[in-house]
Amino acid sequence: MSAVSKEMIPSSQNVSQAIQDIAKGTGSQADELVDISSILNYFSEELDNIVKSIKNVDVNVRDINNKAEVSEKELEQLYESINNSLATVISKVSNLDDRVKK
């Protein structure tokens, strides 16, 4: 029995070493998974920031577009008003010219 015990000691040591190696590997994998999780959380936060920035750009572009449309309408009204004023001035100058000629 003593001989069997002596033969089992190296096997037990090998099993023990294998279990320790597995434990170290599992711990290392767990650490790496924690690192990956942290990186993915950071990436997610950055993506959220990008989405917020894109939404802000969209809001600003829509605001600029609305202001441009309003400005275009105001310019059209101003152009029409100037044309009407010039037509009135031309008409009055023409009438004055006709009166002066009489």
PDB file of N, CA and C in Angstrom:
ATOM      1  N   MET A   1       0.815  -1.171   0.000  1.00  0.00           N
ATOM      2  CA  MET A   1       0.000   0.000   0.000  1.00  0.00           C
ATOM      3  C   MET A   1       0.871   1.251   0.000  1.00  0.00           C
ATOM      4  N   SER A   2       1.988   1.155   0.681  1.00  0.00           N
ATOM      5  CA  SER A   2       2.930   2.257   0.717  1.00  0.00           C
ATOM      6  C   SER A   2       3.445   2.556  -0.671  1.00  0.00           C
ATOM      7  N   ALA A   3       3.679   1.525  -1.458  1.00  0.00           N
ATOM      8  CA  ALA A   3       4.174   1.715  -2.819  1.00  0.00           C
ATOM      9  C   ALA A   3       3.128   2.402  -3.675  1.00  0.00           C
ATOM     10  N   VAL A   4       1.872   2.013  -3.500  1.00  0.00           N
ATOM     11  CA  VAL A   4       0.775   2.630  -4.258  1.00  0.00           C
ATOM     12  C   VAL A   4       0.646   4.090  -3.870  1.00  0.00           C
ATOM     13  N   SER A   5       0.761   4.384  -2.598  1.00  0.00           N
ATOM     14  CA  SER A   5       0.685   5.763  -2.122  1.00  0.00           C
ATOM     15  C   SER A   5       1.796   6.600  -2.718  1.00  0.00           C
ATOM     16  N   LYS A   6       3.002   6.015  -2.775  1.00  0.00           N
ATOM     17  CA  LYS A   6       4.131   6.752  -3.345  1.00  0.00           C
ATOM     18  C   LYS A   6       3.909   7.027  -4.829  1.00  0.00           C
ATOM     19  N   GLU A   7       3.273   6.082  -5.530  1.00  0.00           N
ATOM     20  CA  GLU A   7       3.007   6.282  -6.951  1.00  0.00           C
ATOM     21  C   GLU A   7       1.911   7.325  -7.174  1.00  0.00           C
ATOM     22  N   MET A   8       0.994   7.444  -6.252  1.00  0.00           N
ATOM     23  CA  MET A   8      -0.124   8.377  -6.398  1.00  0.00           C
ATOM     24  C   MET A   8       0.285   9.818  -6.100  1.00  0.00           C
ATOM     25  N   ILE A   9       1.350   9.974  -5.328  1.00  0.00           N
ATOM     26  CA  ILE A   9       1.783  11.330  -4.972  1.00  0.00           C
ATOM     27  C   ILE A   9       2.101  12.153  -6.214  1.00  0.00           C
ATOM     28  N   PRO A  10       2.918  11.671  -7.164  1.00  0.00           N
ATOM     29  CA  PRO A  10       3.184  12.481  -8.360  1.00  0.00           C
ATOM     30  C   PRO A  10       1.912  12.750  -9.160  1.00  0.00           C
ATOM     31  N   SER A  11       1.029  11.755  -9.248  1.00  0.00           N
ATOM     32  CA  SER A  11      -0.228  11.956  -9.974  1.00  0.00           C
ATOM     33  C   SER A  11      -1.070  13.021  -9.293  1.00  0.00           C
ATOM     34  N   SER A  12      -1.125  12.961  -7.978  1.00  0.00           N
ATOM     35  CA  SER A  12      -1.879  13.963  -7.219  1.00  0.00           C
ATOM     36  C   SER A  12      -1.276  15.345  -7.418  1.00  0.00           C
ATOM     37  N   GLN A  13       0.049  15.394  -7.430  1.00  0.00           N
ATOM     38  CA  GLN A  13       0.716  16.681  -7.647  1.00  0.00           C
ATOM     39  C   GLN A  13       0.413  17.211  -9.053  1.00  0.00           C
ATOM     40  N   ASN A  14       0.397  16.309 -10.037  1.00  0.00           N
ATOM     41  CA  ASN A  14       0.068  16.717 -11.406  1.00  0.00           C
ATOM     42  C   ASN A  14      -1.366  17.247 -11.498  1.00  0.00           C
ATOM     43  N   VAL A  15      -2.280  16.539 -10.848  1.00  0.00           N
ATOM     44  CA  VAL A  15      -3.681  16.983 -10.838  1.00  0.00           C
ATOM     45  C   VAL A  15      -3.789  18.330 -10.136  1.00  0.00           C
ATOM     46  N   SER A  16      -3.105  18.461  -9.023  1.00  0.00           N
ATOM     47  CA  SER A  16      -3.120  19.719  -8.275  1.00  0.00           C
ATOM     48  C   SER A  16      -2.566  20.860  -9.125  1.00  0.00           C
ATOM     49  N   GLN A  17      -1.457  20.605  -9.824  1.00  0.00           N
ATOM     50  CA  GLN A  17      -0.851  21.628 -10.686  1.00  0.00           C
ATOM     51  C   GLN A  17      -1.798  21.989 -11.836  1.00  0.00           C
ATOM     52  N   ALA A  18      -2.452  20.972 -12.393  1.00  0.00           N
ATOM     53  CA  ALA A  18      -3.396  21.220 -13.489  1.00  0.00           C
ATOM     54  C   ALA A  18      -4.560  22.082 -13.003  1.00  0.00           C
ATOM     55  N   ILE A  19      -5.054  21.795 -11.822  1.00  0.00           N
ATOM     56  CA  ILE A  19      -6.158  22.584 -11.256  1.00  0.00           C
ATOM     57  C   ILE A  19      -5.707  24.018 -11.004  1.00  0.00           C
ATOM     58  N   GLN A  20      -4.484  24.192 -10.507  1.00  0.00           N
ATOM     59  CA  GLN A  20      -3.955  25.546 -10.283  1.00  0.00           C
ATOM     60  C   GLN A  20      -3.816  26.299 -11.608  1.00  0.00           C
ATOM     61  N   ASP A  21      -3.334  25.602 -12.634  1.00  0.00           N
ATOM     62  CA  ASP A  21      -3.191  26.230 -13.953  1.00  0.00           C
ATOM     63  C   ASP A  21      -4.554  26.638 -14.510  1.00  0.00           C
ATOM     64  N   ILE A  22      -5.530  25.754 -14.337  1.00  0.00           N
ATOM     65  CA  ILE A  22      -6.889  26.072 -14.794  1.00  0.00           C
ATOM     66  C   ILE A  22      -7.429  27.276 -14.037  1.00  0.00           C
ATOM     67  N   ALA A  23      -7.197  27.308 -12.736  1.00  0.00           N
ATOM     68  CA  ALA A  23      -7.665  28.432 -11.920  1.00  0.00           C
ATOM     69  C   ALA A  23      -7.010  29.736 -12.370  1.00  0.00           C
ATOM     70  N   LYS A  24      -5.695  29.687 -12.635  1.00  0.00           N
ATOM     71  CA  LYS A  24      -4.993  30.887 -13.114  1.00  0.00           C
ATOM     72  C   LYS A  24      -5.558  31.328 -14.462  1.00  0.00           C
ATOM     73  N   GLY A  25      -5.771  30.346 -15.358  1.00  0.00           N
ATOM     74  CA  GLY A  25      -6.318  30.660 -16.681  1.00  0.00           C
ATOM     75  C   GLY A  25      -7.711  31.258 -16.583  1.00  0.00           C
ATOM     76  N   THR A  26      -8.521  30.684 -15.696  1.00  0.00           N
ATOM     77  CA  THR A  26      -9.875  31.200 -15.497  1.00  0.00           C
ATOM     78  C   THR A  26      -9.833  32.610 -14.929  1.00  0.00           C
ATOM     79  N   GLY A  27      -8.943  32.839 -13.978  1.00  0.00           N
ATOM     80  CA  GLY A  27      -8.790  34.187 -13.408  1.00  0.00           C
ATOM     81  C   GLY A  27      -8.333  35.180 -14.457  1.00  0.00           C
ATOM     82  N   SER A  28      -7.395  34.752 -15.281  1.00  0.00           N
ATOM     83  CA  SER A  28      -6.889  35.619 -16.349  1.00  0.00           C
ATOM     84  C   SER A  28      -8.000  35.941 -17.339  1.00  0.00           C
ATOM     85  N   GLN A  29      -8.790  34.934 -17.701  1.00  0.00           N
ATOM     86  CA  GLN A  29      -9.909  35.161 -18.616  1.00  0.00           C
ATOM     87  C   GLN A  29     -10.941  36.102 -17.995  1.00  0.00           C
ATOM     88  N   ALA A  30     -11.182  35.939 -16.707  1.00  0.00           N
ATOM     89  CA  ALA A  30     -12.133  36.816 -16.021  1.00  0.00           C
ATOM     90  C   ALA A  30     -11.636  38.261 -16.047  1.00  0.00           C
ATOM     91  N   ASP A  31     -10.349  38.459 -15.805  1.00  0.00           N
ATOM     92  CA  ASP A  31      -9.770  39.810 -15.866  1.00  0.00           C
ATOM     93  C   ASP A  31      -9.909  40.398 -17.267  1.00  0.00           C
ATOM     94  N   GLU A  32      -9.640  39.564 -18.274  1.00  0.00           N
ATOM     95  CA  GLU A  32      -9.756  40.037 -19.651  1.00  0.00           C
ATOM     96  C   GLU A  32     -11.203  40.377 -19.999  1.00  0.00           C
ATOM     97  N   LEU A  33     -12.147  39.577 -19.502  1.00  0.00           N
ATOM     98  CA  LEU A  33     -13.563  39.866 -19.744  1.00  0.00           C
ATOM     99  C   LEU A  33     -13.983  41.171 -19.068  1.00  0.00           C
ATOM    100  N   VAL A  34     -13.443  41.434 -17.888  1.00  0.00           N
ATOM    101  CA  VAL A  34     -13.724  42.700 -17.210  1.00  0.00           C
ATOM    102  C   VAL A  34     -13.175  43.860 -18.041  1.00  0.00           C
ATOM    103  N   ASP A  35     -11.957  43.695 -18.562  1.00  0.00           N
ATOM    104  CA  ASP A  35     -11.367  44.733 -19.419  1.00  0.00           C
ATOM    105  C   ASP A  35     -12.207  44.950 -20.672  1.00  0.00           C
ATOM    106  N   ILE A  36     -12.631  43.856 -21.303  1.00  0.00           N
ATOM    107  CA  ILE A  36     -13.462  43.960 -22.506  1.00  0.00           C
ATOM    108  C   ILE A  36     -14.776  44.654 -22.177  1.00  0.00           C
ATOM    109  N   SER A  37     -15.366  44.296 -21.056  1.00  0.00           N
ATOM    110  CA  SER A  37     -16.619  44.926 -20.636  1.00  0.00           C
ATOM    111  C   SER A  37     -16.437  46.424 -20.431  1.00  0.00           C
ATOM    112  N   SER A  38     -15.337  46.814 -19.813  1.00  0.00           N
ATOM    113  CA  SER A  38     -15.049  48.242 -19.604  1.00  0.00           C
ATOM    114  C   SER A  38     -14.880  48.962 -20.936  1.00  0.00           C
ATOM    115  N   ILE A  39     -14.166  48.331 -21.851  1.00  0.00           N
ATOM    116  CA  ILE A  39     -13.955  48.934 -23.174  1.00  0.00           C
ATOM    117  C   ILE A  39     -15.286  49.083 -23.904  1.00  0.00           C
ATOM    118  N   LEU A  40     -16.124  48.053 -23.831  1.00  0.00           N
ATOM    119  CA  LEU A  40     -17.430  48.121 -24.496  1.00  0.00           C
ATOM    120  C   LEU A  40     -18.323  49.183 -23.860  1.00  0.00           C
ATOM    121  N   ASN A  41     -18.254  49.337 -22.543  1.00  0.00           N
ATOM    122  CA  ASN A  41     -19.025  50.395 -21.880  1.00  0.00           C
ATOM    123  C   ASN A  41     -18.564  51.766 -22.345  1.00  0.00           C
ATOM    124  N   TYR A  42     -17.260  51.960 -22.428  1.00  0.00           N
ATOM    125  CA  TYR A  42     -16.711  53.229 -22.915  1.00  0.00           C
ATOM    126  C   TYR A  42     -17.150  53.474 -24.358  1.00  0.00           C
ATOM    127  N   PHE A  43     -17.067  52.432 -25.182  1.00  0.00           N
ATOM    128  CA  PHE A  43     -17.482  52.534 -26.583  1.00  0.00           C
ATOM    129  C   PHE A  43     -18.957  52.908 -26.672  1.00  0.00           C
ATOM    130  N   SER A  44     -19.779  52.295 -25.836  1.00  0.00           N
ATOM    131  CA  SER A  44     -21.213  52.596 -25.811  1.00  0.00           C
ATOM    132  C   SER A  44     -21.464  54.053 -25.434  1.00  0.00           C
ATOM    133  N   GLU A  45     -20.739  54.542 -24.437  1.00  0.00           N
ATOM    134  CA  GLU A  45     -20.876  55.942 -24.026  1.00  0.00           C
ATOM    135  C   GLU A  45     -20.465  56.880 -25.156  1.00  0.00           C
ATOM    136  N   GLU A  46     -19.382  56.540 -25.832  1.00  0.00           N
ATOM    137  CA  GLU A  46     -18.924  57.374 -26.950  1.00  0.00           C
ATOM    138  C   GLU A  46     -19.942  57.361 -28.087  1.00  0.00           C
ATOM    139  N   LEU A  47     -20.529  56.197 -28.354  1.00  0.00           N
ATOM    140  CA  LEU A  47     -21.574  56.126 -29.382  1.00  0.00           C
ATOM    141  C   LEU A  47     -22.775  56.982 -28.991  1.00  0.00           C
ATOM    142  N   ASP A  48     -23.149  56.945 -27.720  1.00  0.00           N
ATOM    143  CA  ASP A  48     -24.249  57.789 -27.245  1.00  0.00           C
ATOM    144  C   ASP A  48     -23.922  59.260 -27.459  1.00  0.00           C
ATOM    145  N   ASN A  49     -22.686  59.645 -27.178  1.00  0.00           N
ATOM    146  CA  ASN A  49     -22.273  61.038 -27.394  1.00  0.00           C
ATOM    147  C   ASN A  49     -22.334  61.407 -28.869  1.00  0.00           C
ATOM    148  N   ILE A  50     -21.926  60.486 -29.725  1.00  0.00           N
ATOM    149  CA  ILE A  50     -21.980  60.742 -31.168  1.00  0.00           C
ATOM    150  C   ILE A  50     -23.428  60.900 -31.615  1.00  0.00           C
ATOM    151  N   VAL A  51     -24.306  60.034 -31.122  1.00  0.00           N
ATOM    152  CA  VAL A  51     -25.728  60.123 -31.481  1.00  0.00           C
ATOM    153  C   VAL A  51     -26.297  61.464 -31.026  1.00  0.00           C
ATOM    154  N   LYS A  52     -25.957  61.892 -29.810  1.00  0.00           N
ATOM    155  CA  LYS A  52     -26.427  63.195 -29.316  1.00  0.00           C
ATOM    156  C   LYS A  52     -25.903  64.321 -30.194  1.00  0.00           C
ATOM    157  N   SER A  53     -24.648  64.239 -30.578  1.00  0.00           N
ATOM    158  CA  SER A  53     -24.062  65.274 -31.437  1.00  0.00           C
ATOM    159  C   SER A  53     -24.755  65.314 -32.792  1.00  0.00           C
ATOM    160  N   ILE A  54     -25.032  64.153 -33.344  1.00  0.00           N
ATOM    161  CA  ILE A  54     -25.720  64.099 -34.640  1.00  0.00           C
ATOM    162  C   ILE A  54     -27.125  64.680 -34.512  1.00  0.00           C
ATOM    163  N   LYS A  55     -27.806  64.384 -33.408  1.00  0.00           N
ATOM    164  CA  LYS A  55     -29.140  64.960 -33.199  1.00  0.00           C
ATOM    165  C   LYS A  55     -29.053  66.477 -33.091  1.00  0.00           C
ATOM    166  N   ASN A  56     -28.027  66.982 -32.396  1.00  0.00           N
ATOM    167  CA  ASN A  56     -27.846  68.434 -32.292  1.00  0.00           C
ATOM    168  C   ASN A  56     -27.590  69.050 -33.657  1.00  0.00           C
ATOM    169  N   VAL A  57     -26.770  68.385 -34.459  1.00  0.00           N
ATOM    170  CA  VAL A  57     -26.501  68.880 -35.813  1.00  0.00           C
ATOM    171  C   VAL A  57     -27.799  68.893 -36.617  1.00  0.00           C
ATOM    172  N   ASP A  58     -28.587  67.834 -36.492  1.00  0.00           N
ATOM    173  CA  ASP A  58     -29.860  67.760 -37.211  1.00  0.00           C
ATOM    174  C   ASP A  58     -30.782  68.906 -36.806  1.00  0.00           C
ATOM    175  N   VAL A  59     -30.877  69.164 -35.506  1.00  0.00           N
ATOM    176  CA  VAL A  59     -31.715  70.269 -35.025  1.00  0.00           C
ATOM    177  C   VAL A  59     -31.209  71.595 -35.584  1.00  0.00           C
ATOM    178  N   ASN A  60     -29.896  71.798 -35.553  1.00  0.00           N
ATOM    179  CA  ASN A  60     -29.323  73.046 -36.069  1.00  0.00           C
ATOM    180  C   ASN A  60     -29.547  73.197 -37.567  1.00  0.00           C
ATOM    181  N   VAL A  61     -29.398  72.109 -38.306  1.00  0.00           N
ATOM    182  CA  VAL A  61     -29.612  72.163 -39.755  1.00  0.00           C
ATOM    183  C   VAL A  61     -31.069  72.494 -40.059  1.00  0.00           C
ATOM    184  N   ARG A  62     -31.982  71.882 -39.331  1.00  0.00           N
ATOM    185  CA  ARG A  62     -33.410  72.179 -39.540  1.00  0.00           C
ATOM    186  C   ARG A  62     -33.705  73.642 -39.202  1.00  0.00           C
ATOM    187  N   ASP A  63     -33.100  74.134 -38.132  1.00  0.00           N
ATOM    188  CA  ASP A  63     -33.294  75.534 -37.745  1.00  0.00           C
ATOM    189  C   ASP A  63     -32.757  76.468 -38.828  1.00  0.00           C
ATOM    190  N   ILE A  64     -31.578  76.165 -39.328  1.00  0.00           N
ATOM    191  CA  ILE A  64     -30.985  76.979 -40.396  1.00  0.00           C
ATOM    192  C   ILE A  64     -31.867  76.931 -41.639  1.00  0.00           C
ATOM    193  N   ASN A  65     -32.367  75.749 -41.967  1.00  0.00           N
ATOM    194  CA  ASN A  65     -33.232  75.602 -43.135  1.00  0.00           C
ATOM    195  C   ASN A  65     -34.500  76.436 -42.977  1.00  0.00           C
ATOM    196  N   ASN A  66     -35.107  76.385 -41.795  1.00  0.00           N
ATOM    197  CA  ASN A  66     -36.313  77.182 -41.543  1.00  0.00           C
ATOM    198  C   ASN A  66     -36.017  78.670 -41.663  1.00  0.00           C
ATOM    199  N   LYS A  67     -34.899  79.099 -41.087  1.00  0.00           N
ATOM    200  CA  LYS A  67     -34.531  80.516 -41.173  1.00  0.00           C
ATOM    201  C   LYS A  67     -34.248  80.919 -42.614  1.00  0.00           C
ATOM    202  N   ALA A  68     -33.638  80.026 -43.379  1.00  0.00           N
ATOM    203  CA  ALA A  68     -33.357  80.319 -44.786  1.00  0.00           C
ATOM    204  C   ALA A  68     -34.657  80.461 -45.571  1.00  0.00           C
ATOM    205  N   GLU A  69     -35.625  79.607 -45.276  1.00  0.00           N
ATOM    206  CA  GLU A  69     -36.922  79.701 -45.958  1.00  0.00           C
ATOM    207  C   GLU A  69     -37.617  81.016 -45.621  1.00  0.00           C
ATOM    208  N   VAL A  70     -37.581  81.396 -44.343  1.00  0.00           N
ATOM    209  CA  VAL A  70     -38.187  82.667 -43.924  1.00  0.00           C
ATOM    210  C   VAL A  70     -37.467  83.828 -44.604  1.00  0.00           C
ATOM    211  N   SER A  71     -36.148  83.779 -44.626  1.00  0.00           N
ATOM    212  CA  SER A  71     -35.362  84.847 -45.261  1.00  0.00           C
ATOM    213  C   SER A  71     -35.668  84.934 -46.748  1.00  0.00           C
ATOM    214  N   GLU A  72     -35.821  83.789 -47.389  1.00  0.00           N
ATOM    215  CA  GLU A  72     -36.140  83.787 -48.818  1.00  0.00           C
ATOM    216  C   GLU A  72     -37.487  84.466 -49.065  1.00  0.00           C
ATOM    217  N   LYS A  73     -38.476  84.154 -48.244  1.00  0.00           N
ATOM    218  CA  LYS A  73     -39.797  84.784 -48.390  1.00  0.00           C
ATOM    219  C   LYS A  73     -39.706  86.284 -48.142  1.00  0.00           C
ATOM    220  N   GLU A  74     -38.952  86.668 -47.114  1.00  0.00           N
ATOM    221  CA  GLU A  74     -38.799  88.097 -46.817  1.00  0.00           C
ATOM    222  C   GLU A  74     -38.081  88.822 -47.955  1.00  0.00           C
ATOM    223  N   LEU A  75     -37.067  88.183 -48.538  1.00  0.00           N
ATOM    224  CA  LEU A  75     -36.361  88.789 -49.670  1.00  0.00           C
ATOM    225  C   LEU A  75     -37.281  88.926 -50.877  1.00  0.00           C
ATOM    226  N   GLU A  76     -38.117  87.926 -51.114  1.00  0.00           N
ATOM    227  CA  GLU A  76     -39.076  88.012 -52.217  1.00  0.00           C
ATOM    228  C   GLU A  76     -40.042  89.175 -51.996  1.00  0.00           C
ATOM    229  N   GLN A  77     -40.517  89.332 -50.760  1.00  0.00           N
ATOM    230  CA  GLN A  77     -41.421  90.445 -50.442  1.00  0.00           C
ATOM    231  C   GLN A  77     -40.705  91.779 -50.604  1.00  0.00           C
ATOM    232  N   LEU A  78     -39.465  91.845 -50.159  1.00  0.00           N
ATOM    233  CA  LEU A  78     -38.689  93.073 -50.289  1.00  0.00           C
ATOM    234  C   LEU A  78     -38.455  93.406 -51.757  1.00  0.00           C
ATOM    235  N   TYR A  79     -38.120  92.406 -52.547  1.00  0.00           N
ATOM    236  CA  TYR A  79     -37.904  92.599 -53.983  1.00  0.00           C
ATOM    237  C   TYR A  79     -39.178  93.128 -54.642  1.00  0.00           C
ATOM    238  N   GLU A  80     -40.307  92.527 -54.290  1.00  0.00           N
ATOM    239  CA  GLU A  80     -41.594  92.969 -54.841  1.00  0.00           C
ATOM    240  C   GLU A  80     -41.912  94.387 -54.397  1.00  0.00           C
ATOM    241  N   SER A  81     -41.643  94.694 -53.150  1.00  0.00           N
ATOM    242  CA  SER A  81     -41.889  96.040 -52.625  1.00  0.00           C
ATOM    243  C   SER A  81     -41.020  97.070 -53.341  1.00  0.00           C
ATOM    244  N   ILE A  82     -39.753  96.736 -53.550  1.00  0.00           N
ATOM    245  CA  ILE A  82     -38.847  97.657 -54.259  1.00  0.00           C
ATOM    246  C   ILE A  82     -39.324  97.853 -55.691  1.00  0.00           C
ATOM    247  N   ASN A  83     -39.716  96.768 -56.350  1.00  0.00           N
ATOM    248  CA  ASN A  83     -40.229  96.886 -57.717  1.00  0.00           C
ATOM    249  C   ASN A  83     -41.478  97.758 -57.764  1.00  0.00           C
ATOM    250  N   ASN A  84     -42.377  97.576 -56.806  1.00  0.00           N
ATOM    251  CA  ASN A  84     -43.591  98.402 -56.753  1.00  0.00           C
ATOM    252  C   ASN A  84     -43.234  99.863 -56.506  1.00  0.00           C
ATOM    253  N   SER A  85     -42.294 100.094 -55.598  1.00  0.00           N
ATOM    254  CA  SER A  85     -41.870 101.473 -55.312  1.00  0.00           C
ATOM    255  C   SER A  85     -41.234 102.105 -56.541  1.00  0.00           C
ATOM    256  N   LEU A  86     -40.392 101.365 -57.232  1.00  0.00           N
ATOM    257  CA  LEU A  86     -39.765 101.886 -58.449  1.00  0.00           C
ATOM    258  C   LEU A  86     -40.808 102.156 -59.522  1.00  0.00           C
ATOM    259  N   ALA A  87     -41.780 101.272 -59.631  1.00  0.00           N
ATOM    260  CA  ALA A  87     -42.848 101.490 -60.608  1.00  0.00           C
ATOM    261  C   ALA A  87     -43.617 102.758 -60.267  1.00  0.00           C
ATOM    262  N   THR A  88     -43.861 102.987 -58.989  1.00  0.00           N
ATOM    263  CA  THR A  88     -44.556 104.202 -58.556  1.00  0.00           C
ATOM    264  C   THR A  88     -43.715 105.429 -58.867  1.00  0.00           C
ATOM    265  N   VAL A  89     -42.423 105.363 -58.566  1.00  0.00           N
ATOM    266  CA  VAL A  89     -41.525 106.492 -58.844  1.00  0.00           C
ATOM    267  C   VAL A  89     -41.484 106.763 -60.345  1.00  0.00           C
ATOM    268  N   ILE A  90     -41.356 105.721 -61.138  1.00  0.00           N
ATOM    269  CA  ILE A  90     -41.317 105.886 -62.597  1.00  0.00           C
ATOM    270  C   ILE A  90     -42.610 106.515 -63.087  1.00  0.00           C
ATOM    271  N   SER A  91     -43.725 106.052 -62.557  1.00  0.00           N
ATOM    272  CA  SER A  91     -45.023 106.607 -62.953  1.00  0.00           C
ATOM    273  C   SER A  91     -45.122 108.075 -62.582  1.00  0.00           C
ATOM    274  N   LYS A  92     -44.683 108.421 -61.379  1.00  0.00           N
ATOM    275  CA  LYS A  92     -44.759 109.817 -60.933  1.00  0.00           C
ATOM    276  C   LYS A  92     -43.815 110.697 -61.741  1.00  0.00           C
ATOM    277  N   VAL A  93     -42.622 110.197 -62.030  1.00  0.00           N
ATOM    278  CA  VAL A  93     -41.677 110.963 -62.847  1.00  0.00           C
ATOM    279  C   VAL A  93     -42.249 111.151 -64.253  1.00  0.00           C
ATOM    280  N   SER A  94     -42.875 110.115 -64.774  1.00  0.00           N
ATOM    281  CA  SER A  94     -43.480 110.197 -66.099  1.00  0.00           C
ATOM    282  C   SER A  94     -44.616 111.211 -66.100  1.00  0.00           C
ATOM    283  N   ASN A  95     -45.446 111.184 -65.064  1.00  0.00           N
ATOM    284  CA  ASN A  95     -46.541 112.159 -64.947  1.00  0.00           C
ATOM    285  C   ASN A  95     -45.979 113.570 -64.822  1.00  0.00           C
ATOM    286  N   LEU A  96     -44.939 113.724 -64.038  1.00  0.00           N
ATOM    287  CA  LEU A  96     -44.316 115.033 -63.870  1.00  0.00           C
ATOM    288  C   LEU A  96     -43.746 115.517 -65.202  1.00  0.00           C
ATOM    289  N   ASP A  97     -43.127 114.596 -65.924  1.00  0.00           N
ATOM    290  CA  ASP A  97     -42.566 114.936 -67.230  1.00  0.00           C
ATOM    291  C   ASP A  97     -43.672 115.380 -68.184  1.00  0.00           C
ATOM    292  N   ASP A  98     -44.791 114.657 -68.157  1.00  0.00           N
ATOM    293  CA  ASP A  98     -45.924 115.029 -69.005  1.00  0.00           C
ATOM    294  C   ASP A  98     -46.452 116.406 -68.627  1.00  0.00           C
ATOM    295  N   ARG A  99     -46.520 116.723 -67.353  1.00  0.00           N
ATOM    296  CA  ARG A  99     -47.025 118.028 -66.897  1.00  0.00           C
ATOM    297  C   ARG A  99     -46.061 119.145 -67.301  1.00  0.00           C
ATOM    298  N   VAL A 100     -44.779 118.835 -67.179  1.00  0.00           N
ATOM    299  CA  VAL A 100     -43.780 119.847 -67.521  1.00  0.00           C
ATOM    300  C   VAL A 100     -43.853 120.150 -69.022  1.00  0.00           C
ATOM    301  N   LYS A 101     -44.099 119.133 -69.817  1.00  0.00           N
ATOM    302  CA  LYS A 101     -44.169 119.312 -71.260  1.00  0.00           C
ATOM    303  C   LYS A 101     -45.403 120.112 -71.667  1.00  0.00           C
ATOM    304  N   LYS A 102     -46.465 120.088 -70.887  1.00  0.00           N
ATOM    305  CA  LYS A 102     -47.695 120.800 -71.220  1.00  0.00           C
ATOM    306  C   LYS A 102     -47.528 122.217 -70.880  1.00  0.00           C
TER     307      LYS A 102
END
